[in-house]
PDB file of C-alpha atoms in Angstrom:
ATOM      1  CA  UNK A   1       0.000   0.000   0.000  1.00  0.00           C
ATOM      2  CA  UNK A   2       1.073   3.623  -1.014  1.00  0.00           C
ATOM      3  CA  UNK A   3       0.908   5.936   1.571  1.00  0.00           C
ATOM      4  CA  UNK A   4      -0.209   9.302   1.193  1.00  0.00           C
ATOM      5  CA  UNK A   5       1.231  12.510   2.539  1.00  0.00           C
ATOM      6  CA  UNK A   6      -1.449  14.284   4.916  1.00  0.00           C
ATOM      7  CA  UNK A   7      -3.146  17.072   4.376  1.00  0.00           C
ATOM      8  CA  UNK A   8      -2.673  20.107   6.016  1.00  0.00           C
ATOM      9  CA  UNK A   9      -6.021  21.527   6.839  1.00  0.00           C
ATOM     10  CA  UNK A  10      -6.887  24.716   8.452  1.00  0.00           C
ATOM     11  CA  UNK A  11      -9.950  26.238   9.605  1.00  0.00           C
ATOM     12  CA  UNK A  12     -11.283  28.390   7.684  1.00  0.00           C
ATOM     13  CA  UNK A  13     -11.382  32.092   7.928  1.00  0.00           C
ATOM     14  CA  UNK A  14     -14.760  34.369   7.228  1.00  0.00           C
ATOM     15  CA  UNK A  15     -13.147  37.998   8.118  1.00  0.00           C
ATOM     16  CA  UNK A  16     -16.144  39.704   5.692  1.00  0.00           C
ATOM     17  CA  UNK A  17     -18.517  38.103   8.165  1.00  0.00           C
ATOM     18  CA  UNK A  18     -17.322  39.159  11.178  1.00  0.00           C
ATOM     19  CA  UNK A  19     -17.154  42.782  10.443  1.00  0.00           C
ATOM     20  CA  UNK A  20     -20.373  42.811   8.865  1.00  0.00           C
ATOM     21  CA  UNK A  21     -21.897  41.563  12.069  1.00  0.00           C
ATOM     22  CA  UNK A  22     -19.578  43.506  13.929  1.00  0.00           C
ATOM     23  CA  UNK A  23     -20.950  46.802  11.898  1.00  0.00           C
ATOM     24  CA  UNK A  24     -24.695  45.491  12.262  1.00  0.00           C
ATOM     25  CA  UNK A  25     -24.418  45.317  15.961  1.00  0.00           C
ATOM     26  CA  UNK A  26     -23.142  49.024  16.379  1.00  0.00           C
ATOM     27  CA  UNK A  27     -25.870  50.125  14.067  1.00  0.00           C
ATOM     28  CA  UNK A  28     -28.212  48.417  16.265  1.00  0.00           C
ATOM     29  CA  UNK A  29     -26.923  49.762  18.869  1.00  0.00           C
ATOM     30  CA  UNK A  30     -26.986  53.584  17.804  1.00  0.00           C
ATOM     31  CA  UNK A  31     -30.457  53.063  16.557  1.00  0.00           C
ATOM     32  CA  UNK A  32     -31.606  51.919  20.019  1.00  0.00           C
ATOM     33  CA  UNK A  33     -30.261  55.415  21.324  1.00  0.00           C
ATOM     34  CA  UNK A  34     -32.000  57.599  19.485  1.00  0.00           C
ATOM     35  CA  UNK A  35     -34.842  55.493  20.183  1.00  0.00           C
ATOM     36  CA  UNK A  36     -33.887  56.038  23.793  1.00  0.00           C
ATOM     37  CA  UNK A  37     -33.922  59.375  23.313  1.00  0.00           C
ATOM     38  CA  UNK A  38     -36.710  59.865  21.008  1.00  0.00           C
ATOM     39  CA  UNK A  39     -38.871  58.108  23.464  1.00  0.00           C
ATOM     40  CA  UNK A  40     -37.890  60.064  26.216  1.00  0.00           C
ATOM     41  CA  UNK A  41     -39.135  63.318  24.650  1.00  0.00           C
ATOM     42  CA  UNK A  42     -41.826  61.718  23.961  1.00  0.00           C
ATOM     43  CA  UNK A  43     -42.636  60.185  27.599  1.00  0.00           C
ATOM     44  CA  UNK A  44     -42.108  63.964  28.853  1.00  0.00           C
ATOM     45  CA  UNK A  45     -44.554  65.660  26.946  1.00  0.00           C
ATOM     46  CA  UNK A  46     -46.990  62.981  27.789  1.00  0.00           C
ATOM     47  CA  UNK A  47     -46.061  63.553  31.280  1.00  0.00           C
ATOM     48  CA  UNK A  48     -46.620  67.272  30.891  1.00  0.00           C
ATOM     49  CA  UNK A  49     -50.097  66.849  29.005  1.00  0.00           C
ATOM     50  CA  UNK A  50     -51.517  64.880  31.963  1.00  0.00           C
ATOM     51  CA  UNK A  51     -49.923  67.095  34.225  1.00  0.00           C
ATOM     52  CA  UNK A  52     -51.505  70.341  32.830  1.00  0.00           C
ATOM     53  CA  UNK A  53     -55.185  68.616  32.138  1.00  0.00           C
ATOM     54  CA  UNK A  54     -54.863  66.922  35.712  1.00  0.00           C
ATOM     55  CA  UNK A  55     -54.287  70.658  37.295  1.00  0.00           C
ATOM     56  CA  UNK A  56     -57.238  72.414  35.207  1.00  0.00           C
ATOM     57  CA  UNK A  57     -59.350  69.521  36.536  1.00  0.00           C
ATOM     58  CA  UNK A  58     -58.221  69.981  39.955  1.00  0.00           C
ATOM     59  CA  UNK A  59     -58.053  73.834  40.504  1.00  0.00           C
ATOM     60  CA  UNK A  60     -60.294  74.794  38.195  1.00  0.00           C
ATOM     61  CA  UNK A  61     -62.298  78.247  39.241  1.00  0.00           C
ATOM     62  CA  UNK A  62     -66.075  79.130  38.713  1.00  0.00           C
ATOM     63  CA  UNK A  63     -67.366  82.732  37.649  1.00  0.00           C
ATOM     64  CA  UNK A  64     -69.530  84.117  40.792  1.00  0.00           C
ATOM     65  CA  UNK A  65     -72.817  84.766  40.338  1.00  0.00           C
ATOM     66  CA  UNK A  66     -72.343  88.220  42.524  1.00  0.00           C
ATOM     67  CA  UNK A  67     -69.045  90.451  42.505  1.00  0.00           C
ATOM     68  CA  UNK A  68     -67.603  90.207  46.355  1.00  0.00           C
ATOM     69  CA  UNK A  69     -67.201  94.021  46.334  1.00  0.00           C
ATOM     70  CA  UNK A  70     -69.647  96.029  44.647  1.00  0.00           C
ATOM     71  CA  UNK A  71     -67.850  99.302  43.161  1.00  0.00           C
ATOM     72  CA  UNK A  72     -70.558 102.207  42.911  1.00  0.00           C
ATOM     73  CA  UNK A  73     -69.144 104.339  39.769  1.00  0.00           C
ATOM     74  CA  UNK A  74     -71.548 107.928  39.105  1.00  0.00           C
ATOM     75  CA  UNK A  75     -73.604 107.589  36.170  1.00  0.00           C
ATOM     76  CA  UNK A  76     -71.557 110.379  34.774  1.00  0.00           C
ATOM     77  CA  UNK A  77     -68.156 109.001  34.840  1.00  0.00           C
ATOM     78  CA  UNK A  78     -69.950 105.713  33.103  1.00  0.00           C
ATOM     79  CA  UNK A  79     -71.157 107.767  30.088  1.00  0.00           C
ATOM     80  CA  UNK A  80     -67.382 109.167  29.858  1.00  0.00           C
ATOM     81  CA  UNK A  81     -68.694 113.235  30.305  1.00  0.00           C
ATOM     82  CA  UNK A  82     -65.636 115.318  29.213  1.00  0.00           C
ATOM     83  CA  UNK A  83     -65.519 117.906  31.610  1.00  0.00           C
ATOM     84  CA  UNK A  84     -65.785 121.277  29.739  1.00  0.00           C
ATOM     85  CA  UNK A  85     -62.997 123.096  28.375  1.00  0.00           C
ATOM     86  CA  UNK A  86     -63.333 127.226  28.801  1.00  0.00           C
ATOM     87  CA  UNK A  87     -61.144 129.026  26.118  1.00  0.00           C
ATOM     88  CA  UNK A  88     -58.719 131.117  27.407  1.00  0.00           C
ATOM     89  CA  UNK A  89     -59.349 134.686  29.172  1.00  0.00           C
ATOM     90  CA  UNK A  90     -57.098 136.394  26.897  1.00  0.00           C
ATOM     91  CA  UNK A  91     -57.539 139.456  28.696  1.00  0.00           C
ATOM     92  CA  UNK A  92     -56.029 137.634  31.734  1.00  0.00           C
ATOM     93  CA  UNK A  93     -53.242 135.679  30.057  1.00  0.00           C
ATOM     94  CA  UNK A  94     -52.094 137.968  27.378  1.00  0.00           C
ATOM     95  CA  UNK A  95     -50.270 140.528  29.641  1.00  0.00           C
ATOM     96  CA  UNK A  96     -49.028 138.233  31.465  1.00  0.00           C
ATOM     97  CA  UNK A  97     -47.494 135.839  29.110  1.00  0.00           C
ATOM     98  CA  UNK A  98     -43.769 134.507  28.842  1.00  0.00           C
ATOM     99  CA  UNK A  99     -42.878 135.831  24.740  1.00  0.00           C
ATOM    100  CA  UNK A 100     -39.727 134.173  25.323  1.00  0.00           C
ATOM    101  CA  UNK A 101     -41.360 130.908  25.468  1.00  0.00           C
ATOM    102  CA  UNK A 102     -43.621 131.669  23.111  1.00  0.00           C
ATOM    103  CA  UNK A 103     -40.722 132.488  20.819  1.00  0.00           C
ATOM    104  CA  UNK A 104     -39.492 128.934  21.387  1.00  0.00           C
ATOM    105  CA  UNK A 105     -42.468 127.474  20.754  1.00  0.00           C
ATOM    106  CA  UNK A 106     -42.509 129.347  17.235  1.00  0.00           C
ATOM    107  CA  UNK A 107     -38.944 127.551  16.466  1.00  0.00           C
ATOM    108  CA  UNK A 108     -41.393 124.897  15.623  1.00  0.00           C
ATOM    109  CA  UNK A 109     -43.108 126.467  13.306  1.00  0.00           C
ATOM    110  CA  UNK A 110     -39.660 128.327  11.645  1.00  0.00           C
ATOM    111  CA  UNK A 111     -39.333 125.276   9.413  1.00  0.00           C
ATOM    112  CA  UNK A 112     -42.936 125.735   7.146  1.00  0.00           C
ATOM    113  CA  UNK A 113     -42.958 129.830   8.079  1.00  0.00           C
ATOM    114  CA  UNK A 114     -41.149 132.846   7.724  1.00  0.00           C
ATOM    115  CA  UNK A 115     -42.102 136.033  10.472  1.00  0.00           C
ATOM    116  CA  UNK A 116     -40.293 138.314   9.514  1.00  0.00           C
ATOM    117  CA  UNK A 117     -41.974 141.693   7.820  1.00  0.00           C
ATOM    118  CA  UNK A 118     -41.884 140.904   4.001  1.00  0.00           C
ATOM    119  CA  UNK A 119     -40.321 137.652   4.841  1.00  0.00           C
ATOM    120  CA  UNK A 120     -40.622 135.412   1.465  1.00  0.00           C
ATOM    121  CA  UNK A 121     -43.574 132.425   1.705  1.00  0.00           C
ATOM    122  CA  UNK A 122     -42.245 128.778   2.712  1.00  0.00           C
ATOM    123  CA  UNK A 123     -44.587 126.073   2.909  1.00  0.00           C
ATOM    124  CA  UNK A 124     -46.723 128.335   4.832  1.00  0.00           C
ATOM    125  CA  UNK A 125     -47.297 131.806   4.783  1.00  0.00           C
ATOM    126  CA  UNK A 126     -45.247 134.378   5.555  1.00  0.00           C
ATOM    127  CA  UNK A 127     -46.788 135.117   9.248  1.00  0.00           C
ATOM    128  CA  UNK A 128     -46.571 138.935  10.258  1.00  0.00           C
ATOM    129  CA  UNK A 129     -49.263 140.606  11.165  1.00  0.00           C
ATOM    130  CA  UNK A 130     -51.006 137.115  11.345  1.00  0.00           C
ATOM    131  CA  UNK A 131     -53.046 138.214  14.406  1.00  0.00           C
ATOM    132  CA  UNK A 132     -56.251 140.095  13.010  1.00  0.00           C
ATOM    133  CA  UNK A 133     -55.470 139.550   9.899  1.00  0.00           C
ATOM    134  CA  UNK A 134     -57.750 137.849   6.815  1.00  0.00           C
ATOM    135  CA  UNK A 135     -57.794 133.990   6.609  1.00  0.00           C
ATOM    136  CA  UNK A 136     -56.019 133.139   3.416  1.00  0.00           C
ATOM    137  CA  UNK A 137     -55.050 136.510   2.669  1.00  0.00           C
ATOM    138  CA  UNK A 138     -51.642 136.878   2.256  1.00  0.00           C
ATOM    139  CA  UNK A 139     -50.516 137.782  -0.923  1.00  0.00           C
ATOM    140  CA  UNK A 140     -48.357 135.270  -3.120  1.00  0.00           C
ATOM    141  CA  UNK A 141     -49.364 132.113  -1.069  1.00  0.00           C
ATOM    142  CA  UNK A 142     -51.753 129.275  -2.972  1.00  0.00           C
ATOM    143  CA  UNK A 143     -54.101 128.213   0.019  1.00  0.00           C
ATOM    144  CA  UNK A 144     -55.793 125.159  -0.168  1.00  0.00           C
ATOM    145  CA  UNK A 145     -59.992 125.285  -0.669  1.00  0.00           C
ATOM    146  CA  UNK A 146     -60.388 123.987   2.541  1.00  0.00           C
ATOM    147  CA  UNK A 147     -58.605 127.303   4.380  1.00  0.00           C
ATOM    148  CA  UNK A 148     -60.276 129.152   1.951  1.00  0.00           C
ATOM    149  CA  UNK A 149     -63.655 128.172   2.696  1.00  0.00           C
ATOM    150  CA  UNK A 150     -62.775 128.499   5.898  1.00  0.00           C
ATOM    151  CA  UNK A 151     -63.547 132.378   5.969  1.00  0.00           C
ATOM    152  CA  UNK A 152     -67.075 131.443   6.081  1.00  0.00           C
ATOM    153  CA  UNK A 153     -66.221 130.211   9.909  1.00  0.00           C
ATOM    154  CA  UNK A 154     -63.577 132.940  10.648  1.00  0.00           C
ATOM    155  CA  UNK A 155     -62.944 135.973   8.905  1.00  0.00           C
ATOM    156  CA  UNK A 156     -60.252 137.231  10.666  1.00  0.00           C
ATOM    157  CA  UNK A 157     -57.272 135.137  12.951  1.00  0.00           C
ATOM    158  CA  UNK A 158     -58.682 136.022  15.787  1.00  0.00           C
ATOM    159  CA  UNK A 159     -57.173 134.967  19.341  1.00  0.00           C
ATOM    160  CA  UNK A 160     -59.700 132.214  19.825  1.00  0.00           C
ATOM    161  CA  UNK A 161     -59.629 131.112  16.114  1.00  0.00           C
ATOM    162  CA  UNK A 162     -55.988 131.114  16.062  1.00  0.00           C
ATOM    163  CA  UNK A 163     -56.164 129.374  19.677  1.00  0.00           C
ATOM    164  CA  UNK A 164     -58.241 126.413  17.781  1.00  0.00           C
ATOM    165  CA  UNK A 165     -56.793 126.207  14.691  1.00  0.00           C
ATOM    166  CA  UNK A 166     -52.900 125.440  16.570  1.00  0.00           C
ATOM    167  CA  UNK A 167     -54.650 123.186  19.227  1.00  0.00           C
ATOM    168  CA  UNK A 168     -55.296 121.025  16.327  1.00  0.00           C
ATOM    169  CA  UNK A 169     -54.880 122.334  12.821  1.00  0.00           C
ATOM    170  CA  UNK A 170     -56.864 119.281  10.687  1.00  0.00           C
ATOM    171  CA  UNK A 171     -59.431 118.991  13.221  1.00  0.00           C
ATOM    172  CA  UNK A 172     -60.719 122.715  13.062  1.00  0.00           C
ATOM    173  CA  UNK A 173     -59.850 123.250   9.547  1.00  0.00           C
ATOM    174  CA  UNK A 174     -61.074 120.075   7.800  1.00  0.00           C
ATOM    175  CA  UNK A 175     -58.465 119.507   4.912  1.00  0.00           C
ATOM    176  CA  UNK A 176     -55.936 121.242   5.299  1.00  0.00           C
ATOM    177  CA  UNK A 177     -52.318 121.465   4.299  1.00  0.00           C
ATOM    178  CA  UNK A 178     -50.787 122.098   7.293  1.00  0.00           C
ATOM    179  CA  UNK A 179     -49.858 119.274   8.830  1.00  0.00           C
ATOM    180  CA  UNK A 180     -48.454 120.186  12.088  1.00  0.00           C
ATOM    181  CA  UNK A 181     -50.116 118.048  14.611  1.00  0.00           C
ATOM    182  CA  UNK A 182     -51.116 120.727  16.907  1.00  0.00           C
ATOM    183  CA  UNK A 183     -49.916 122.329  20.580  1.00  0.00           C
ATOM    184  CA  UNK A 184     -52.054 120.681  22.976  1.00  0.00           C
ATOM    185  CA  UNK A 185     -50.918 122.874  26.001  1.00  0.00           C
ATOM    186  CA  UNK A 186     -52.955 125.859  26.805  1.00  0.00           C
ATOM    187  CA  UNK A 187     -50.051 128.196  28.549  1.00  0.00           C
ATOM    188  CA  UNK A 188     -47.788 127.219  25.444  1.00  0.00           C
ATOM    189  CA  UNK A 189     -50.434 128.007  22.553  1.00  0.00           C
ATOM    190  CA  UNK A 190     -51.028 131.185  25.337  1.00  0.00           C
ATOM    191  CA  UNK A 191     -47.414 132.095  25.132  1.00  0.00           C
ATOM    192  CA  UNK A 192     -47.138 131.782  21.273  1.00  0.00           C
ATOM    193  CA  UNK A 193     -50.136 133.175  20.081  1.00  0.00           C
ATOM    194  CA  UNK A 194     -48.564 136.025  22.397  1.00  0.00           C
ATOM    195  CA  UNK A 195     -44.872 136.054  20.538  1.00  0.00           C
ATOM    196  CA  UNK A 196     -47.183 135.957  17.048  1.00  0.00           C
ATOM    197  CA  UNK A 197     -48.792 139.521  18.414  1.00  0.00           C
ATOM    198  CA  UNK A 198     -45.711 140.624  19.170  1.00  0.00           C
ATOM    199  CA  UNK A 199     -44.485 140.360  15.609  1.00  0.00           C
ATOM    200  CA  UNK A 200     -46.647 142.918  13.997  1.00  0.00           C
ATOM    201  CA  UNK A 201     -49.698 142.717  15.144  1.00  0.00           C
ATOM    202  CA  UNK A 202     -49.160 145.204  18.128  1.00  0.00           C
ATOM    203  CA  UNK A 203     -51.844 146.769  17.118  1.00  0.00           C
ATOM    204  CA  UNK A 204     -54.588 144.158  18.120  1.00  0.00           C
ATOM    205  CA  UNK A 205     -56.516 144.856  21.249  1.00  0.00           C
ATOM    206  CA  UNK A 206     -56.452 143.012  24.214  1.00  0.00           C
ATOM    207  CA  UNK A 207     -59.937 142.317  25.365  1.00  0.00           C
ATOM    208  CA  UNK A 208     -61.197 143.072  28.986  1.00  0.00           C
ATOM    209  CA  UNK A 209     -60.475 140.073  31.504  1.00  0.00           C
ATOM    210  CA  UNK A 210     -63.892 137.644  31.189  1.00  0.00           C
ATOM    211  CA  UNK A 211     -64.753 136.228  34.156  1.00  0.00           C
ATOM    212  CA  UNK A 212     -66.924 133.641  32.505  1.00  0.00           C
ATOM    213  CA  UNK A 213     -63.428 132.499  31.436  1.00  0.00           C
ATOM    214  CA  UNK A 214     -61.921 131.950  34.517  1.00  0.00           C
ATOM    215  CA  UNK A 215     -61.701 128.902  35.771  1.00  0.00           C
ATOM    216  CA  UNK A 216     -64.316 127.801  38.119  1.00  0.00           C
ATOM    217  CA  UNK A 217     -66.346 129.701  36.166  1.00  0.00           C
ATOM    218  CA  UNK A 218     -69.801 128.061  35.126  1.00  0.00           C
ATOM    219  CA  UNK A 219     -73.235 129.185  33.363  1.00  0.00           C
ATOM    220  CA  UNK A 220     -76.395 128.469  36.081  1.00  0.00           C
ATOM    221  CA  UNK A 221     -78.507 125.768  34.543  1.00  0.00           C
ATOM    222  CA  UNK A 222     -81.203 127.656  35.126  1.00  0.00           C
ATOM    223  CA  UNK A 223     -80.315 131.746  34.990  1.00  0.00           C
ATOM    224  CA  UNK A 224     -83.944 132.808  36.240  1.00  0.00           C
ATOM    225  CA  UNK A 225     -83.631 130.250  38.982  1.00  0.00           C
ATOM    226  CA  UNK A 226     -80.012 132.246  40.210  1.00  0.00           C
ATOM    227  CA  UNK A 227     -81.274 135.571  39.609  1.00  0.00           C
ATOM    228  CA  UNK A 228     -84.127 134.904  42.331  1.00  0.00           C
ATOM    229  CA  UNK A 229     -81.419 132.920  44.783  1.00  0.00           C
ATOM    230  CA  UNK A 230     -78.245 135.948  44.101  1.00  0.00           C
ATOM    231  CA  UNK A 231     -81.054 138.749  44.430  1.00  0.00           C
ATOM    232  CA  UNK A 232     -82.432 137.230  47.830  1.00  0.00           C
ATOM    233  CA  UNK A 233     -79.192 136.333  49.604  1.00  0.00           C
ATOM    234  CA  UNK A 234     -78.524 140.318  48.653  1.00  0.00           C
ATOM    235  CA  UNK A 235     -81.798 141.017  50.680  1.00  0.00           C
ATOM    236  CA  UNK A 236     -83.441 142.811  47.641  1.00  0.00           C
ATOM    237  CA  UNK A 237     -86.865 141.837  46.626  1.00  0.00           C
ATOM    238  CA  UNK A 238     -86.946 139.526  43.272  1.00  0.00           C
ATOM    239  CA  UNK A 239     -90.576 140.909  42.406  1.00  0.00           C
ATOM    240  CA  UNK A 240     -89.921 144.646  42.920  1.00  0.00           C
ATOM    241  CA  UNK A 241     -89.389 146.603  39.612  1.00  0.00           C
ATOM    242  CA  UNK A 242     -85.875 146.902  38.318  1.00  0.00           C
ATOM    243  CA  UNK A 243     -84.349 151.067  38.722  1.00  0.00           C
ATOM    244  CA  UNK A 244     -83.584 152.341  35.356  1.00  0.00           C
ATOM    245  CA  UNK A 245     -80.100 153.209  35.833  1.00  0.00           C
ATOM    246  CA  UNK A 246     -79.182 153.596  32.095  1.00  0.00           C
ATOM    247  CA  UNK A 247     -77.742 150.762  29.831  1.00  0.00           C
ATOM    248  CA  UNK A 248     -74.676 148.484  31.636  1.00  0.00           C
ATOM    249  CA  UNK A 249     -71.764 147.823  28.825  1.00  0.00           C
ATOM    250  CA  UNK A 250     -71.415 144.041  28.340  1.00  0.00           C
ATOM    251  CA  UNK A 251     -68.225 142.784  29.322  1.00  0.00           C
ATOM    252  CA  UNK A 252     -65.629 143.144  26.030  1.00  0.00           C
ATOM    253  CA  UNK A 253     -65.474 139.513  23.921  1.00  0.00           C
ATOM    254  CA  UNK A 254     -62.547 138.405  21.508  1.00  0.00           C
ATOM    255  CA  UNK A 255     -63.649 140.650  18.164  1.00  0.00           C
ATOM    256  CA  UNK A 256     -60.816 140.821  15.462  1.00  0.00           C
ATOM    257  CA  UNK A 257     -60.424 143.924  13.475  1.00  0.00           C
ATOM    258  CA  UNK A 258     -61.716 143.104   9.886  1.00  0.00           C
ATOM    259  CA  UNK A 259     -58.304 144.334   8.313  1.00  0.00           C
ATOM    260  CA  UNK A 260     -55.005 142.293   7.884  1.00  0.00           C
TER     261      UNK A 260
END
């Protein structure tokens, strides 16, 4: 008998395998912690869903049938009554007032207005002399229809017209060009409607102090009613006949000269 050499025989070796299960177990593995993760988001927005309807169920309030305290508001302030506004007693305030503020309240107006005497027209007028003068009157300036019908209203600038008109231009004069927003404070439109007198209107009277200006002043609701009350606290006799004395000069009212 021939004998034959043995074999050598070795195992073999499957390195593909191995690192393909090797790389499918640490995919597996990464999956399962995002999945981790993922899931724990998850579990604590659950957590804070049953949380939240868990507390609405528990502490959840009720709408009394009666208020606990009962506020008692006047039927005025309910139906929002603005309390009236007098105009100003410009025989009062005119004297009186500060030109050097009214002055810097004109700087305002410097941009759109010249005030000088023959000063050249900007966007607005030229404004010397503006106090008792015409409405849209100046010479050389292109007013718009709505100032111009506006001489139905007001003839003249006047102290109280001019007084509106700067408290809020658009408002008084519907349509207007200007479109400065207006001076809401009384001593400042006070003060500059004093500085704009001062710059060639001289001339223009000052009316007599008004007392129905004044503040605290306020009409009787009924004047027949007061006549009766002031003439018996005076101790005079509402129902004797009136002495003819002669005619009693009304106090003076806010009348512009119809020049300008």
């Amino acid at each position: 008998m021939s004998e034959t050499a043995p074999q050598d025989i070795r195992p073999l070796r499957l390195p593909a395998t191995r690192a393909l299960k090797t790389g499918c177990d640490d995919a597996m593995s990464g999956d399962l912690k995002w999945n981790k993760i993922m899931g724990a988001g998850l579990g604590t927005a659950f957590a804070v869903l049953v949380l939240q309807q868990v507390s609405g169920a528990v502490y959840s309030t009720e709408e009394p049938e009666k208020m606990g305290y009962l506020i008692n508001v006047p039927e005025e302030a309910e139906a929002g009554a603005a309390e009236e506004v007098l105009p100003p007693d410009w025989g009062t305030l005119l004297p009186v007032a500060d030109l050097a503020a009214g002055e810097a309240a004109y700087a305002r107006c410097a941009s759109c207005h010249t005030i000088n005497a023959g000063g050249a027209n900007g966007i607005g007028p030229n404004l010397n002399g503006v106090v008792g003068r015409a409405v849209a009157s100046h010479a050389g300036f292109a007013y718009s229809d709505a100032m111009s019908a506006h001489t139905s209203v007001d003839p003249t600038w006047s102290l109280d017209a001019l007084d509106q008109f700067i408290t809020a231009p658009a408002r008084y004069v519907d349509g207007t060009k200007m479109s400065f927003a207006g001076l809401r404070d009384t001593t400042a439109r006070v003060n500059l409607i004093a500085y704009l007198r001062s710059q060639g209107s001289g001339g223009y009277p000052i009316p007599a102090p008004d007392p129905a200006r004044q503040p605290g002043a306020a009409a009787p609701a009924d004047p027949a009613a007061a006549g009766v009350e002031g003439a018996a606290a005076a101790g005079v006799d509402p129902n004797a006949p009136a002495a003819t004395t002669g005619d009693v000069a009304p106090p003076a009212a806010d009348s512009a000269p119809t020049g300008g």
